[in-house]
GROMACS .gro file of C-alpha atoms in nm:
model
  216
    1MET     CA    1  -0.529   0.136  -1.144
    2ARG     CA    2  -0.645   0.386  -0.884
    3PRO     CA    3  -1.020   0.363  -0.817
    4HIS     CA    4  -1.226   0.650  -0.952
    5ARG     CA    5  -1.304   0.918  -0.699
    6LEU     CA    6  -1.536   1.214  -0.725
    7ARG     CA    7  -1.410   1.569  -0.748
    8GLY     CA    8  -1.537   1.874  -0.564
    9ALA     CA    9  -1.494   2.079  -0.250
   10ARG     CA   10  -1.565   1.908   0.078
   11GLU     CA   11  -1.892   2.021   0.231
   12TYR     CA   12  -1.729   2.048   0.573
   13HIS     CA   13  -1.417   2.233   0.456
   14SER     CA   14  -1.386   2.571   0.288
   15GLY     CA   15  -1.759   2.621   0.239
   16ALA     CA   16  -1.847   2.504   0.588
   17MET     CA   17  -1.582   2.724   0.742
   18GLN     CA   18  -1.810   3.018   0.667
   19VAL     CA   19  -2.027   2.899   0.956
   20ALA     CA   20  -1.973   3.104   1.272
   21THR     CA   21  -1.687   3.298   1.114
   22GLU     CA   22  -1.526   3.562   1.332
   23VAL     CA   23  -1.496   3.892   1.151
   24SER     CA   24  -1.294   4.203   1.207
   25ALA     CA   25  -1.436   4.553   1.241
   26GLY     CA   26  -1.409   4.592   0.861
   27GLY     CA   27  -1.628   4.291   0.796
   28GLN     CA   28  -1.339   4.063   0.693
   29PRO     CA   29  -1.241   3.736   0.865
   30SER     CA   30  -1.027   3.804   1.170
   31ALA     CA   31  -0.660   3.706   1.176
   32ARG     CA   32  -0.746   3.423   1.414
   33GLN     CA   33  -1.011   3.295   1.175
   34ARG     CA   34  -0.778   3.313   0.873
   35ILE     CA   35  -0.513   3.119   1.064
   36LEU     CA   36  -0.764   2.855   1.172
   37GLU     CA   37  -0.908   2.821   0.819
   38THR     CA   38  -0.560   2.767   0.677
   39ALA     CA   39  -0.459   2.525   0.951
   40TYR     CA   40  -0.788   2.338   0.917
   41GLU     CA   41  -0.730   2.268   0.549
   42LEU     CA   42  -0.362   2.178   0.587
   43PHE     CA   43  -0.405   1.964   0.898
   44SER     CA   44  -0.701   1.781   0.741
   45ARG     CA   45  -0.511   1.702   0.423
   46HIS     CA   46  -0.162   1.635   0.555
   47GLY     CA   47  -0.188   1.569   0.930
   48THR     CA   48  -0.054   1.785   1.209
   49ARG     CA   49   0.297   1.643   1.226
   50ALA     CA   50   0.379   1.711   0.861
   51VAL     CA   51   0.256   2.071   0.868
   52GLY     CA   52   0.475   2.323   1.047
   53VAL     CA   53   0.377   2.668   1.167
   54ASP     CA   54   0.600   2.826   0.902
   55ARG     CA   55   0.389   2.673   0.627
   56ILE     CA   56   0.069   2.793   0.791
   57ILE     CA   57   0.215   3.143   0.824
   58ALA     CA   58   0.327   3.145   0.461
   59GLU     CA   59  -0.004   3.023   0.321
   60CYS     CA   60  -0.205   3.249   0.549
   61GLY     CA   61   0.009   3.555   0.468
   62ILE     CA   62   0.050   3.672   0.826
   63ALA     CA   63   0.343   3.748   1.053
   64LYS     CA   64   0.467   3.483   1.295
   65MET     CA   65   0.393   3.719   1.583
   66THR     CA   66   0.031   3.738   1.467
   67LEU     CA   67  -0.002   3.361   1.482
   68TYR     CA   68   0.143   3.337   1.831
   69ARG     CA   69  -0.067   3.629   1.947
   70ASN     CA   70  -0.375   3.423   1.861
   71PHE     CA   71  -0.244   3.074   1.940
   72ALA     CA   72   0.022   3.042   2.209
   73SER     CA   73   0.165   2.725   2.054
   74LYS     CA   74   0.116   2.481   1.770
   75ASP     CA   75  -0.062   2.250   2.012
   76ASP     CA   76  -0.314   2.525   2.089
   77LEU     CA   77  -0.377   2.562   1.716
   78ILE     CA   78  -0.421   2.186   1.679
   79LEU     CA   79  -0.671   2.184   1.966
   80ALA     CA   80  -0.867   2.461   1.793
   81PHE     CA   81  -0.856   2.263   1.470
   82LEU     CA   82  -0.992   1.953   1.642
   83GLN     CA   83  -1.273   2.154   1.800
   84ARG     CA   84  -1.365   2.305   1.463
   85ARG     CA   85  -1.351   1.961   1.306
   86ASP     CA   86  -1.595   1.839   1.570
   87GLU     CA   87  -1.829   2.128   1.488
   88LEU     CA   88  -1.813   2.092   1.110
   89TRP     CA   89  -1.747   1.725   1.043
   90THR     CA   90  -1.908   1.545   1.336
   91ARG     CA   91  -2.204   1.767   1.413
   92ALA     CA   92  -2.290   1.986   1.114
   93TRP     CA   93  -2.217   1.714   0.856
   94LEU     CA   94  -2.218   1.352   0.980
   95GLN     CA   95  -2.481   1.380   1.252
   96ALA     CA   96  -2.697   1.616   1.048
   97GLU     CA   97  -2.683   1.385   0.745
   98ALA     CA   98  -2.772   1.079   0.952
   99GLN     CA   99  -3.070   1.261   1.101
  100ARG     CA  100  -3.180   1.390   0.761
  101ARG     CA  101  -3.151   1.057   0.580
  102GLY     CA  102  -3.314   0.830   0.840
  103ALA     CA  103  -3.672   0.830   0.969
  104THR     CA  104  -3.606   0.588   1.258
  105PRO     CA  105  -3.309   0.544   1.494
  106ALA     CA  106  -3.203   0.227   1.309
  107GLN     CA  107  -3.224   0.402   0.973
  108ARG     CA  108  -3.019   0.692   1.110
  109LEU     CA  109  -2.752   0.453   1.228
  110LEU     CA  110  -2.732   0.288   0.888
  111ALA     CA  111  -2.742   0.629   0.719
  112ILE     CA  112  -2.399   0.696   0.868
  113PHE     CA  113  -2.260   0.449   0.615
  114ASP     CA  114  -2.470   0.595   0.334
  115THR     CA  115  -2.308   0.928   0.417
  116PHE     CA  116  -1.964   0.767   0.428
  117GLU     CA  117  -2.018   0.616   0.082
  118GLY     CA  118  -2.011   0.956  -0.088
  119TRP     CA  119  -1.724   1.073   0.132
  120PHE     CA  120  -1.511   0.768   0.053
  121ALA     CA  121  -1.558   0.825  -0.322
  122ARG     CA  122  -1.412   1.175  -0.317
  123GLU     CA  123  -1.062   1.248  -0.446
  124ASP     CA  124  -1.008   1.467  -0.139
  125PHE     CA  125  -1.107   1.193   0.107
  126GLU     CA  126  -0.869   1.242   0.398
  127GLY     CA  127  -0.984   0.991   0.659
  128CYS     CA  128  -1.078   1.066   1.018
  129ALA     CA  129  -0.877   1.360   1.150
  130PHE     CA  130  -0.928   1.248   1.510
  131ILE     CA  131  -0.779   0.905   1.439
  132ASN     CA  132  -0.500   1.051   1.226
  133VAL     CA  133  -0.390   1.297   1.493
  134MET     CA  134  -0.426   1.044   1.774
  135LEU     CA  135  -0.194   0.800   1.597
  136GLU     CA  136   0.068   1.071   1.549
  137ILE     CA  137   0.114   1.104   1.926
  138ASP     CA  138   0.253   0.825   2.145
  139ASP     CA  139   0.213   1.004   2.480
  140CYS     CA  140  -0.131   0.918   2.619
  141ASP     CA  141  -0.109   1.216   2.859
  142ASN     CA  142  -0.054   1.465   2.577
  143PRO     CA  143  -0.343   1.717   2.575
  144VAL     CA  144  -0.381   1.690   2.197
  145ARG     CA  145  -0.408   1.312   2.209
  146GLN     CA  146  -0.655   1.338   2.497
  147ALA     CA  147  -0.863   1.580   2.288
  148THR     CA  148  -0.880   1.333   1.999
  149VAL     CA  149  -1.000   1.063   2.238
  150ARG     CA  150  -1.272   1.298   2.369
  151HIS     CA  151  -1.388   1.386   2.019
  152LEU     CA  152  -1.404   1.018   1.922
  153ALA     CA  153  -1.607   0.959   2.240
  154ASP     CA  154  -1.847   1.233   2.127
  155ILE     CA  155  -1.917   1.032   1.811
  156ARG     CA  156  -1.993   0.725   2.023
  157THR     CA  157  -2.224   0.936   2.239
  158PHE     CA  158  -2.427   1.023   1.930
  159VAL     CA  159  -2.441   0.656   1.828
  160SER     CA  160  -2.529   0.553   2.183
  161GLY     CA  161  -2.820   0.798   2.183
  162LEU     CA  162  -2.959   0.646   1.864
  163ALA     CA  163  -2.910   0.296   2.008
  164GLU     CA  164  -3.102   0.393   2.321
  165GLU     CA  165  -3.383   0.536   2.108
  166ALA     CA  166  -3.390   0.208   1.916
  167GLY     CA  167  -3.444   0.017   2.242
  168ILE     CA  168  -3.103  -0.150   2.265
  169GLN     CA  169  -3.042  -0.251   2.628
  170ASP     CA  170  -2.666  -0.177   2.634
  171PRO     CA  171  -2.634   0.136   2.419
  172ASP     CA  172  -2.276   0.207   2.531
  173GLY     CA  173  -2.155  -0.141   2.438
  174PHE     CA  174  -2.345  -0.122   2.110
  175SER     CA  175  -2.195   0.221   2.030
  176ARG     CA  176  -1.844   0.081   2.075
  177GLN     CA  177  -1.923  -0.205   1.836
  178TRP     CA  178  -2.075   0.038   1.586
  179HIS     CA  179  -1.778   0.271   1.615
  180ILE     CA  180  -1.548  -0.019   1.527
  181LEU     CA  181  -1.747  -0.059   1.204
  182MET     CA  182  -1.719   0.313   1.136
  183LYS     CA  183  -1.345   0.332   1.201
  184GLY     CA  184  -1.277   0.009   1.015
  185SER     CA  185  -1.462   0.128   0.708
  186ILE     CA  186  -1.265   0.454   0.709
  187VAL     CA  187  -0.935   0.264   0.716
  188SER     CA  188  -1.055   0.028   0.442
  189ALA     CA  189  -1.156   0.325   0.228
  190ALA     CA  190  -0.810   0.474   0.277
  191GLU     CA  191  -0.672   0.145   0.140
  192GLY     CA  192  -0.878   0.208  -0.174
  193ASP     CA  193  -1.187  -0.004  -0.104
  194LEU     CA  194  -1.474   0.204  -0.240
  195GLU     CA  195  -1.721  -0.060  -0.121
  196ALA     CA  196  -1.611  -0.018   0.241
  197ALA     CA  197  -1.921   0.178   0.342
  198ALA     CA  198  -2.157  -0.077   0.185
  199ARG     CA  199  -1.974  -0.365   0.354
  200ALA     CA  200  -1.992  -0.188   0.692
  201LYS     CA  201  -2.362  -0.119   0.639
  202GLN     CA  202  -2.423  -0.490   0.577
  203LEU     CA  203  -2.248  -0.576   0.904
  204GLY     CA  204  -2.437  -0.298   1.080
  205THR     CA  205  -2.767  -0.444   0.960
  206LEU     CA  206  -2.669  -0.782   1.104
  207LEU     CA  207  -2.570  -0.620   1.433
  208LEU     CA  208  -2.903  -0.438   1.462
  209GLU     CA  209  -3.094  -0.756   1.382
  210HIS     CA  210  -2.889  -0.940   1.644
  211HIS     CA  211  -3.018  -0.688   1.897
  212GLY     CA  212  -3.373  -0.739   1.775
  213VAL     CA  213  -3.399  -0.402   1.600
  214PRO     CA  214  -3.584  -0.408   1.265
  215THR     CA  215  -3.401  -0.225   0.986
  216ALA     CA  216  -3.666  -0.218   0.714
   0.00000   0.00000   0.00000
């Protein structure tokens, strides 16, 4: 039996795409914005390899020339998608939720997994787009793959900042350990483990205590 998942629109998808929307002279979203909104939803749900430009064009209702006038190639569109994902998922959602839920650096770190818990329970849970896209590309020199690595590093930078505020002596090393917990819980959730966030939070508590950081 498939585990129960919650329904509802993702906070960092269609609703969040209204943030910083480019508009045309008539007050409507620009062609570039419509293309990016469509690609964002499709790439998030299905990955970049499975979604071709023809599908984006069809669902967006624009001419192929219009797409290539705004994005020179599919890779350029993927790069724009990854940047928007960083803005909406990493910064406006995950980081903001961690800051909102926690009063101390340690609580903010653990709040990442509290935030994940609701995300993992959703029927539209799609995993980490940065990991998904990175694993689609074998060439380490590919600009898209390099972008995913940079965006993943941005997440570690946020974690490292919290670790430094918490007084951890090696915040970079700690952030890499913490990121392993984050990524591992996402993969476990994709397997169907709805307790993945709680399990990761338990391990995170032990890790903080190992570094002498109180979590109460």
